[in-house]
Coordinates of C-alpha atoms in Angstrom, one line a residue:
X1 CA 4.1 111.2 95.9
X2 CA 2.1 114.3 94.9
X3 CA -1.4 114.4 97.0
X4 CA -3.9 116.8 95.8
X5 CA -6.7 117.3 98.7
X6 CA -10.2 118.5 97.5
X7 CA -13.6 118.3 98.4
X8 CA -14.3 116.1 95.6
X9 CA -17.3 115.5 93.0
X10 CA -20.4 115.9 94.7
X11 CA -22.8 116.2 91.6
X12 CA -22.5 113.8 88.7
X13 CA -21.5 116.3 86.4
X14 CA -17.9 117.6 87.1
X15 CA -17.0 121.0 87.3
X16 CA -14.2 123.8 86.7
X17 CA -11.9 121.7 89.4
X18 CA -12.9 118.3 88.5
X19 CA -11.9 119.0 84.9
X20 CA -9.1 120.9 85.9
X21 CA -8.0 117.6 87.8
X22 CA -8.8 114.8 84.9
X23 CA -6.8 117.3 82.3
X24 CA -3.5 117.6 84.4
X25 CA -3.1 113.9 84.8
X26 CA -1.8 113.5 81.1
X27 CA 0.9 115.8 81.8
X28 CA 2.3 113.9 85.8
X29 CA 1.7 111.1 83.8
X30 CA 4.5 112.2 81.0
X31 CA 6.6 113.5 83.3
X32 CA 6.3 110.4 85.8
X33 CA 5.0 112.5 89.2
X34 CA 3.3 109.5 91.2
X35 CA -0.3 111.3 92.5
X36 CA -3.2 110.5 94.2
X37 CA -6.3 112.8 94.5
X38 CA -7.7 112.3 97.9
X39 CA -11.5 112.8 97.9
X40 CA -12.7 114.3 101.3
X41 CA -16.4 114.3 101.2
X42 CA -18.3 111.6 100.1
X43 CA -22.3 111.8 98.7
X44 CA -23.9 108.4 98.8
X45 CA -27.3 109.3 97.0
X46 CA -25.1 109.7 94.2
X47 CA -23.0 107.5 92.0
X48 CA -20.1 109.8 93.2
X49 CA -17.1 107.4 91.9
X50 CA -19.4 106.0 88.4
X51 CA -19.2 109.6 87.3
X52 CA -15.3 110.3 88.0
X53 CA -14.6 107.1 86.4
X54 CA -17.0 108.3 83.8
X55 CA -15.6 111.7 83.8
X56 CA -12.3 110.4 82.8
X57 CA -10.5 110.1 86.5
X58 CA -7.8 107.5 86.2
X59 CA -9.6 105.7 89.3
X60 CA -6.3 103.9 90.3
X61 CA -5.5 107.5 91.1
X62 CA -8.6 108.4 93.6
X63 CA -8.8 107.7 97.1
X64 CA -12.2 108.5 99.4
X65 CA -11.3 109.2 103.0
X66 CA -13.0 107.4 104.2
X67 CA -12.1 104.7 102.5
X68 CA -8.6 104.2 103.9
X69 CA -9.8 103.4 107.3
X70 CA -11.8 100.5 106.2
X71 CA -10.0 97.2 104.2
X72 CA -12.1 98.2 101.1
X73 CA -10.1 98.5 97.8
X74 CA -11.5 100.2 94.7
X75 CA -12.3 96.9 93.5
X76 CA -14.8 96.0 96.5
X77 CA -16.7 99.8 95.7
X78 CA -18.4 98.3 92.7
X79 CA -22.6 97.9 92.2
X80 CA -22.8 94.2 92.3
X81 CA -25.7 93.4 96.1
X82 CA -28.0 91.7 94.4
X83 CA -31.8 91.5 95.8
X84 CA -31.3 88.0 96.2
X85 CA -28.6 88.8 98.4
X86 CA -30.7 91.1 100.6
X87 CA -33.3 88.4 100.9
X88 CA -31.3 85.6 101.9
X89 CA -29.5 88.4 104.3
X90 CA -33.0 89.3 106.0
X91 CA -33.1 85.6 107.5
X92 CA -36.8 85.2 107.5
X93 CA -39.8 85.5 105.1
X94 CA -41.0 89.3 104.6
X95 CA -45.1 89.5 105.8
X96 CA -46.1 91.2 102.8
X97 CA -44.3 92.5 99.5
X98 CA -45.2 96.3 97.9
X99 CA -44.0 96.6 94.6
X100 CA -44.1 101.0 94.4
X101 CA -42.4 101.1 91.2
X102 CA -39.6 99.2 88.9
X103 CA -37.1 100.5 91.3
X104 CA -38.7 100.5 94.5
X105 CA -39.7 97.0 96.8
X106 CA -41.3 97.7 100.2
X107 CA -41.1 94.5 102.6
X108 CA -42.8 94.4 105.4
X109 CA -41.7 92.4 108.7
X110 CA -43.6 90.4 110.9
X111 CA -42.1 92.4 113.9
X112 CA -43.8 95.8 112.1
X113 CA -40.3 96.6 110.8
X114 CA -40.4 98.0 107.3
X115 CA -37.5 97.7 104.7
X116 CA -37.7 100.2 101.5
X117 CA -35.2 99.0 98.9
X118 CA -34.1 101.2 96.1
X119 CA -32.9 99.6 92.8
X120 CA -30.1 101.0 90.3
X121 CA -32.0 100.4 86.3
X122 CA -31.2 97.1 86.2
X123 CA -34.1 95.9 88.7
X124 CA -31.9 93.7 90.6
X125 CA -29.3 95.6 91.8
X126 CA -29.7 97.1 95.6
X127 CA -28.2 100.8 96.0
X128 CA -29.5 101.5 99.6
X129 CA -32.5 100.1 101.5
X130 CA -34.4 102.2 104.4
X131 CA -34.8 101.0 107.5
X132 CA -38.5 101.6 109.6
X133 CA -39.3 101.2 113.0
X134 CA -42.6 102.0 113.9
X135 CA -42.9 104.2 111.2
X136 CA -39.9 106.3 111.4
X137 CA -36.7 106.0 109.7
X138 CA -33.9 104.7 111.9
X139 CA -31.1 103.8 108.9
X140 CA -30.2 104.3 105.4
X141 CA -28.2 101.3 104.2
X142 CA -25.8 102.2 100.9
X143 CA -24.2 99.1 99.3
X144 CA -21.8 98.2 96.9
X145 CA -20.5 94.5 96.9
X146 CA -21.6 94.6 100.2
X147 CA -23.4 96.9 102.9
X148 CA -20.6 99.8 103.0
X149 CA -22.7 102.4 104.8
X150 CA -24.8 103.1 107.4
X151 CA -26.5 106.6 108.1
X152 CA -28.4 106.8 111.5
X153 CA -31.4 108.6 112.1
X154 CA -33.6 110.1 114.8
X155 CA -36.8 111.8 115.0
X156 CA -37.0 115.7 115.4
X157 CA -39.4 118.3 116.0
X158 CA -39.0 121.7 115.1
X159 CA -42.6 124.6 115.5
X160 CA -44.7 121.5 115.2
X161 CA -43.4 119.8 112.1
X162 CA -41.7 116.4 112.7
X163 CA -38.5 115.2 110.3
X164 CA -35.7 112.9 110.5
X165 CA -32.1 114.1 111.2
X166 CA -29.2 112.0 110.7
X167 CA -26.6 111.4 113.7
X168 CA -23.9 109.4 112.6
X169 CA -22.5 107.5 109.6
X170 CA -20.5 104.0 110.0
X171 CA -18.2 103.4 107.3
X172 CA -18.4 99.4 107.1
X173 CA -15.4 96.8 106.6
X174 CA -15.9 93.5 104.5
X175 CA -17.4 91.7 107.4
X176 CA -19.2 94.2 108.4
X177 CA -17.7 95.6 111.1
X178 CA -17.4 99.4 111.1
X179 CA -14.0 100.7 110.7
X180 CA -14.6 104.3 110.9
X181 CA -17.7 106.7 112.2
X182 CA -19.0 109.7 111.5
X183 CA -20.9 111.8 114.3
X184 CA -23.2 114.8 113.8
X185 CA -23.0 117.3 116.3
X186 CA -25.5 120.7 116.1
X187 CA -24.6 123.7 115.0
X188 CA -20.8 122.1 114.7
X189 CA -18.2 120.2 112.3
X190 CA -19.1 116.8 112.7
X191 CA -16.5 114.4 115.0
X192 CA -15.1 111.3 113.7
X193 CA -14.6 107.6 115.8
X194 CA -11.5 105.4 114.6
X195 CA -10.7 102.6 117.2
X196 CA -12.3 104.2 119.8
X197 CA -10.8 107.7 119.5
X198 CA -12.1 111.1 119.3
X199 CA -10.7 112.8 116.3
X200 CA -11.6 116.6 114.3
X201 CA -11.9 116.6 110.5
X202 CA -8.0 117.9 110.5
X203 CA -7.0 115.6 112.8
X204 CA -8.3 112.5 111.0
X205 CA -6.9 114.0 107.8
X206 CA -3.6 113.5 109.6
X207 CA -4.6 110.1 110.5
X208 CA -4.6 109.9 107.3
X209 CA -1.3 111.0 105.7
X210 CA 0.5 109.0 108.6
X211 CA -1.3 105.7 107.0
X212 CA 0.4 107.2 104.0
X213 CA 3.7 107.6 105.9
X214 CA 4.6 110.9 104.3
X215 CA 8.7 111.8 104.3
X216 CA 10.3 115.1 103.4
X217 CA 9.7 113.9 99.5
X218 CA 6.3 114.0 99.5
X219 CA 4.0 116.7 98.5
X220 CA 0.6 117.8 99.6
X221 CA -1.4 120.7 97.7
X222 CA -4.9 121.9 98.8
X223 CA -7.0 122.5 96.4
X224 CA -9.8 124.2 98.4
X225 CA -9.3 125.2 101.6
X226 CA -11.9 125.7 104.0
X227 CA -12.1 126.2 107.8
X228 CA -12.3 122.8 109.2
X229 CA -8.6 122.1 107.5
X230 CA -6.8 124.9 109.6
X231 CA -5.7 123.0 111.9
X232 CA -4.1 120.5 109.6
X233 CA -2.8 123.2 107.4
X234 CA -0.9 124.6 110.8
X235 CA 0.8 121.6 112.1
X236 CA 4.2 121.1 111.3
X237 CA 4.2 117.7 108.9
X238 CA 6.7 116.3 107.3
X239 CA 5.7 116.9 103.8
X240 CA 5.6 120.2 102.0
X241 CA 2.6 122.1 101.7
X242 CA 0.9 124.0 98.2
X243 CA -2.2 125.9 98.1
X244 CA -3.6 125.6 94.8
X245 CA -5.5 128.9 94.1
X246 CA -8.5 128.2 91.6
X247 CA -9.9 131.5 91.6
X248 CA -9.5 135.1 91.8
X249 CA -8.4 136.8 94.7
X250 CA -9.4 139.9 94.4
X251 CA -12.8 140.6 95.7
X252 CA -15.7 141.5 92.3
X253 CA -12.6 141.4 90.3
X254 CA -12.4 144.8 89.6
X255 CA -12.7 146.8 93.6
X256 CA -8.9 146.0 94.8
X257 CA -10.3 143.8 97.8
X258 CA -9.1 140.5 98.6
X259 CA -11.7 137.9 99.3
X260 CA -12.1 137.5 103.5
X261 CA -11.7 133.7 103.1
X262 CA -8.4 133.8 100.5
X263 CA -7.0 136.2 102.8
X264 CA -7.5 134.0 105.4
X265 CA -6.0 131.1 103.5
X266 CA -2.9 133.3 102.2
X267 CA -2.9 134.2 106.0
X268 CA -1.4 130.4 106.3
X269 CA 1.8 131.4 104.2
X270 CA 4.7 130.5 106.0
X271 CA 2.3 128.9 108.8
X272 CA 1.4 125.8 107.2
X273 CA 1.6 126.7 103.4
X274 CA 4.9 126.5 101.7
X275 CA 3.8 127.6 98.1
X276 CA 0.8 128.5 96.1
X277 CA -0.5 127.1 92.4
X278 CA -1.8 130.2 90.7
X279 CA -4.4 129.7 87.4
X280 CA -4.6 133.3 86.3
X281 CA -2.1 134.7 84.2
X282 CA -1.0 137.6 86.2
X283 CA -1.7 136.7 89.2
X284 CA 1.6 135.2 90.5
X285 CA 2.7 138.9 91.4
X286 CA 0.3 140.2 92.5
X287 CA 0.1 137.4 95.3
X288 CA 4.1 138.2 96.2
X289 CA 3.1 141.8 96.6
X290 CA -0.4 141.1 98.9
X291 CA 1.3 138.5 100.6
X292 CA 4.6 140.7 101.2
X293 CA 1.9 143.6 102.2
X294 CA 0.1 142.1 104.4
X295 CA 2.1 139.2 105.9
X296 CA 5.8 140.8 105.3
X297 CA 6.4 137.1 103.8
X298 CA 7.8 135.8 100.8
X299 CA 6.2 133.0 99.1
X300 CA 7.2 130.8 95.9
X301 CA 4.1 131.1 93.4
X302 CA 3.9 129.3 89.9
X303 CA 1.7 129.4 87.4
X304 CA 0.3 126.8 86.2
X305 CA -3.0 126.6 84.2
X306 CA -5.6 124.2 84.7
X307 CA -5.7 122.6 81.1
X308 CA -4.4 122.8 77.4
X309 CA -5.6 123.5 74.0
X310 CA -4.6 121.6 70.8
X311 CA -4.2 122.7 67.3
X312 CA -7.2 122.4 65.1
X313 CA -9.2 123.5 62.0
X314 CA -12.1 125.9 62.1
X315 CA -15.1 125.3 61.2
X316 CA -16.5 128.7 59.9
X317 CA -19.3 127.6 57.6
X318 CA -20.7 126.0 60.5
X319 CA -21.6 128.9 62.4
X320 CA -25.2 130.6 62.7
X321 CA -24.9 133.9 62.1
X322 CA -25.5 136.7 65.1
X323 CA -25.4 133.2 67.6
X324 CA -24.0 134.1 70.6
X325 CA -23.5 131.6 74.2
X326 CA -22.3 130.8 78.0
X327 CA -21.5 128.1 79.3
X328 CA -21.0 128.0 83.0
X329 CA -22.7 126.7 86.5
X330 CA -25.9 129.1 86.7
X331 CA -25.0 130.8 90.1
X332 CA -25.2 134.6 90.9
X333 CA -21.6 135.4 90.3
X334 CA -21.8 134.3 86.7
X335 CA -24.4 137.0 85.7
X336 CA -25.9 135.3 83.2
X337 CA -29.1 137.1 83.8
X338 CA -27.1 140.5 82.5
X339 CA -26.5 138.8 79.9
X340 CA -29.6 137.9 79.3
X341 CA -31.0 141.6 79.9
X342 CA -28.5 142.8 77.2
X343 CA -29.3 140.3 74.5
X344 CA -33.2 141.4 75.1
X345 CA -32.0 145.3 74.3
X346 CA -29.3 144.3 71.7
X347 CA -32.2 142.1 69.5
X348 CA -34.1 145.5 68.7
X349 CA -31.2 146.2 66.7
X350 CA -30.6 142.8 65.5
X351 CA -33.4 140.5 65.1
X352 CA -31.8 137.0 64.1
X353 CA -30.0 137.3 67.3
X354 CA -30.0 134.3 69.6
X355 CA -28.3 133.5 72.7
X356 CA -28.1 129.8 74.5
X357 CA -26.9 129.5 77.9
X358 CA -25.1 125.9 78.7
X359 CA -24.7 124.5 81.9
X360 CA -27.5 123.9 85.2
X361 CA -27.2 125.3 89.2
X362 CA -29.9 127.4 91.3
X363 CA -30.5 130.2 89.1
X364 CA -32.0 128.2 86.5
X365 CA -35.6 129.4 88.0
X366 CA -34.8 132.8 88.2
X367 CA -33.2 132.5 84.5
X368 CA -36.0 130.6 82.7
X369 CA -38.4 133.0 84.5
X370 CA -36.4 136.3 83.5
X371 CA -36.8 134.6 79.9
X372 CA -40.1 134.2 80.2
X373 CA -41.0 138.2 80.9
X374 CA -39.2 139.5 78.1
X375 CA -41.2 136.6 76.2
X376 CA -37.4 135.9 74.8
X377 CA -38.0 132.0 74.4
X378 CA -38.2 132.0 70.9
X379 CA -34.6 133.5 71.0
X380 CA -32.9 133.1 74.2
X381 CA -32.9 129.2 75.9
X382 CA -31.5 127.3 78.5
X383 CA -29.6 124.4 77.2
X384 CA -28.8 122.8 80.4
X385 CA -25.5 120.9 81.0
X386 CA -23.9 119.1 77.9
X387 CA -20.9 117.1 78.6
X388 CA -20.1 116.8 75.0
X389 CA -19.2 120.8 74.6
X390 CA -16.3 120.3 72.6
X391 CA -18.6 119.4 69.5
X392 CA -21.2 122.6 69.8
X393 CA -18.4 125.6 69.7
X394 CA -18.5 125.9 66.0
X395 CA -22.4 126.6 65.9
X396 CA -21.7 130.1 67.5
X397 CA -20.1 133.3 66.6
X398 CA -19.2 134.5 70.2
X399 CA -18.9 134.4 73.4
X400 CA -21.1 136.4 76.6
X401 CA -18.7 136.4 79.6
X402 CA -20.1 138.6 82.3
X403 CA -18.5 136.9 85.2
X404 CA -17.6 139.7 88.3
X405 CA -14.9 137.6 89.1
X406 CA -12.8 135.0 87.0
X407 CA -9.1 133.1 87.7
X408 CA -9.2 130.3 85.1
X409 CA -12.3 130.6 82.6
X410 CA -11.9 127.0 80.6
X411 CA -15.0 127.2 78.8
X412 CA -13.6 130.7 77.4
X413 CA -10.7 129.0 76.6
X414 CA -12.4 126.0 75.0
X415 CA -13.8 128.5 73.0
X416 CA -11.5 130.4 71.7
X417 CA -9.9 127.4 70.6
X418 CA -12.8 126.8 68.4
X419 CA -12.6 130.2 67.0
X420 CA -15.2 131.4 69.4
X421 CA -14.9 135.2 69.7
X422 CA -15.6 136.9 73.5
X423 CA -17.5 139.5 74.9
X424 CA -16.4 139.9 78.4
X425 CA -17.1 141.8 81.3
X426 CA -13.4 144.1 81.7
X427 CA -12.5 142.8 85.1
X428 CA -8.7 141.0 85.9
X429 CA -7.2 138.1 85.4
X430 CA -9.3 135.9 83.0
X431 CA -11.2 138.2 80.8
X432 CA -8.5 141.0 80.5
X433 CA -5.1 138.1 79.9
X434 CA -7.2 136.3 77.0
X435 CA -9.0 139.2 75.4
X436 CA -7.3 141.6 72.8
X437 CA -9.8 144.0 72.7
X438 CA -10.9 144.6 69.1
X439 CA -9.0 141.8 67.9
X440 CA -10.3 138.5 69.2
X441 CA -13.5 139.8 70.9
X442 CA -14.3 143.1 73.2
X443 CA -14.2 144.1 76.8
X444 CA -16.9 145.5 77.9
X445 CA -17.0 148.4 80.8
X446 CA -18.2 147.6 84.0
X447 CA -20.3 151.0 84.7
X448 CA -23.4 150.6 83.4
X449 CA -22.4 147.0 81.9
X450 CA -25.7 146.1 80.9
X451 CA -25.9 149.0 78.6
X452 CA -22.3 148.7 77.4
X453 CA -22.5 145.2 77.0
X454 CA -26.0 145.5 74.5
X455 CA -23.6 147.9 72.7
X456 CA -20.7 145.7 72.4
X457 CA -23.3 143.1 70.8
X458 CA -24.6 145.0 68.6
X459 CA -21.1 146.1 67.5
X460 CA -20.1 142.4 66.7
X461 CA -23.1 141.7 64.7
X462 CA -22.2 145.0 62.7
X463 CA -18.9 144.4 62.1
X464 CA -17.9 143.1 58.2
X465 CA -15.2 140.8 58.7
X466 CA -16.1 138.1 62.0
X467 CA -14.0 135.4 60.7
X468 CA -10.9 137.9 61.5
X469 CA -11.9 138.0 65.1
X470 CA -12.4 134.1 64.7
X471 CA -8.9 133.5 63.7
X472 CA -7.0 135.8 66.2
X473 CA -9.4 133.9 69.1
X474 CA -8.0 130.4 68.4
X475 CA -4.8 132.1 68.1
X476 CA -4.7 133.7 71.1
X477 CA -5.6 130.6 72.9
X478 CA -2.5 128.9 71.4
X479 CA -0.7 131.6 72.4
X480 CA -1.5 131.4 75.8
X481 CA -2.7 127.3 76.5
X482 CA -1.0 125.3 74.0
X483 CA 0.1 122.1 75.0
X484 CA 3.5 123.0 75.2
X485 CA 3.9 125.9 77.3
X486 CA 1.2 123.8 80.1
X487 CA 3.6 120.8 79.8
X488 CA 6.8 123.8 80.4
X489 CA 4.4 125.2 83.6
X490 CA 4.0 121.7 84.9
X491 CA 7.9 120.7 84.9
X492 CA 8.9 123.9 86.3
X493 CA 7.1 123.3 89.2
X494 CA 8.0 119.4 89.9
X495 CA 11.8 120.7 89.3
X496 CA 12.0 123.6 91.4
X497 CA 9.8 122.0 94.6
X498 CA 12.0 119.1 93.6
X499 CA 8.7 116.4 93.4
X500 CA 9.8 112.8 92.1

């Protein structure tokens, strides 16, 4: 069995990783590698397993955590507690009934306890109730089939201002019972409860893998690491080990330093990690000689890219002239708003250029606001997140990638595919393996990039023949992604870790 370990999908829109997981399943799947994806955290205030089944997750495939120290199967972790089932459960008549809103019942107890229920759309169907006790929340109650969840409360003060913290979570069993808890500790990693003993996050994940009974023939591969798994990471198990690297190690891309937490984790190499899953093209070596460096240890590293590209037609007479775009989560390291700033100075040059930014995260306020002072809206918008991507690409002539730091870039690869030409920010790995500058887009220098980059637009708009750039784009991602030389990445690793 292959086991990839990740965080899992906390949002109900999936990311770089998330797709990166749903696109690799076709090719185990071809060349019969049994896998699971075991899902670590857990958000209940989302419909966290809806949207990977949505997402296209084979769900036979995806385990929670927590889930396998309770008796619940997929099956049970379905919407389906009715209101009429919460009534009959509450045993006695409720005082008084507030109806707040289609989705929200308040009942009221004749012992002053208050129950707030919150529906899914349907009206009828109970995602969680709240749980009052004098006027403070005690517990948040999620359910499925039944009551799977329980998230304990208690009241807090802090300079005045009173709030609810919560202190544990029980993780419920058919009847009820809890099969696993969840205790918050301040200023800590929380500890976990199973059958009475004390356990860390590592150890637990143990706990876990020995349910699995793991031999020599299995194979586990982190997909983000993070601090609370060093323990696990350290402790001789029976099953080999990967690290699968997602992103770029070195530091801004472009100033030779490795990131403090990937060195950490390539720290591990030979003490806990066996071999590392590299995205970037290039980047294998570069990991034998830092590792080798700074370790004095050899490690096996493959690459193998995080998703495929198929043949197509373009689609040129569908393109708006001068339209340029990003897609991407809207966090600092993206650095949408320089491209933003550029596309303000490039438009005095070119006036039918427009520019729309895909994708949501925290710096949509400090976007839509930087929009707002160059009085840009007319020209420059904020799409928000479309999962439908695939049928936008041909609208635009190119593509803004200012990104400081970049392994895998899919959407610059989805892209390309469409023809989409790129203007990216000249740092390693992504931008410099899939850009032939002058050919299928242009690298822009990273003094001054702002400047450069306004330049670089202004360039492409002026340039005669687009559709030439167009055609070496999809070619290049061919070149690099087609579905034949990801399949060739995919069985080199199964044969040489020797995974069945």
């Amino acid at each position: 069995m292959l086991y990839f370990v990740d965080i899992g999908m906390l949002t109900a829109a999936p990311f770089g990783i998330e797709k990166a997981q749903i696109r690799r399943q076709r090719f185990l799947e071809e060349l019969s590698i049994p896998y699971r994806y075991v899902v670590l955290d857990y958000n209940p205030n989302v419909e966290q397993l809806s949207s990977y089944r949505d997402s296209g997750y084979h769900m036979e495939n995806v385990q929670l955590l927590w889930q396998a120290f309770t008796d619940l199967t997929n099956e049970d972790l379905t919407y389906s507690y009715r209101l009429s089932d919460f009534l009959a459960d509450l045993g006695e008549e409720p005082q008084e009934v507030r109806k707040l809103n289609d989705r929200e019942l308040v009942y009221k107890m004749t012992d002053g306890t208050t129950y707030l229920c919150l529906l899914m759309a349907d009206g009828q169907t109970i995602f969680l109730v709240k749980y009052y006790c004098e006027n403070s929340l005690k517990e948040v109650r999620y359910y499925f089939k039944q009551k799977y969840l329980t998230v304990g409360y208690s009241n807090e003060e802090s300079r005045g201002v009173c709030y609810s913290e919560p202190v544990y979570h029980h993780y419920h069993n058919r009847d009820g019972s809890v099969g696993l808890e969840m205790q918050f500790l301040k200023n800590d990693y929380p500890v976990f409860r199973l059958q009475g003993t004390r356990l860390t996050f590592s150890e637990l994940l143990e706990r876990y893998f020995e349910l699995q009974q793991i031999t020599e023939e299995d194979t586990i591969v982190i997909e983000r690491i993070e601090e609370r798994l060093g323990d696990f990471i350290k402790k001789d198990k029976k099953a080999k080990l990967g690290y699968y690297l997602h992103e770029d190690h070195i530091k801004f891309g472009y100033d030779g330093k490795c990131h403090p937490h990937i060195h950490r984790n390539l720290s591990w190499v030979g003490n806990g990690i066996d071999f590392i899953l590299s995205t970037a093209v290039g980047q294998p070596e570069d990991l034998r000689n830092y590792i080798k460096e700074h370790f004095q240890r050899d490690v096996r590293v493959y690459l193998v890219p995080v998703m495929h590209v198929d043949q197509r037609n373009l689609q040129p007479s569908n393109r708006k002239n001068n339209s340029f775009l990003s897609v991407s989560n809207l966090t600092e390291g993206k650095c949408i708003d320089d491209s933003i700033e550029a596309v303000v100075l490039a438009r005095k040059e070119v006036p039918d250029l427009t520019y729309d930014i895909y994708g949501d995260g925290k710096m949509w306020e400090k976007l839509s606001t930087l929009i707002a002072e160059h009085k840009a809206q007319g020209y420059i918008r904020l799409k928000g997140y479309n999962p439908r991507m695939d049928s936008c690409y041909d609208q635009y002539d190119a593509y803004l990638a200012s990104s400081k730091t970049e392994a895998f870039a899919t959407t610059l690869i989805e892209a390309m595919n469409h023809g989409v030409a790129l203007l990216a920010r000249d740092i390693p790995y992504a931008h410099q393996a899939y850009v032939d500058d002058g050919e299928n887009g242009l690298l822009v220098g990273v003094e001054n990039y702002v400047s450069q980059l306004a330049t670089a637009i202004v360039r492409y708009c002026q340039q005669e023949d687009k559709e030439a750039m167009s055609r070496a784009a999809y070619q290049k991602s061919l070149n690099l992604f087609s579905y034949e030389r990801v399949r060739e990445a995919w069985e080199c690793f199964v044969k040489q870790e020797h995974i069945r």
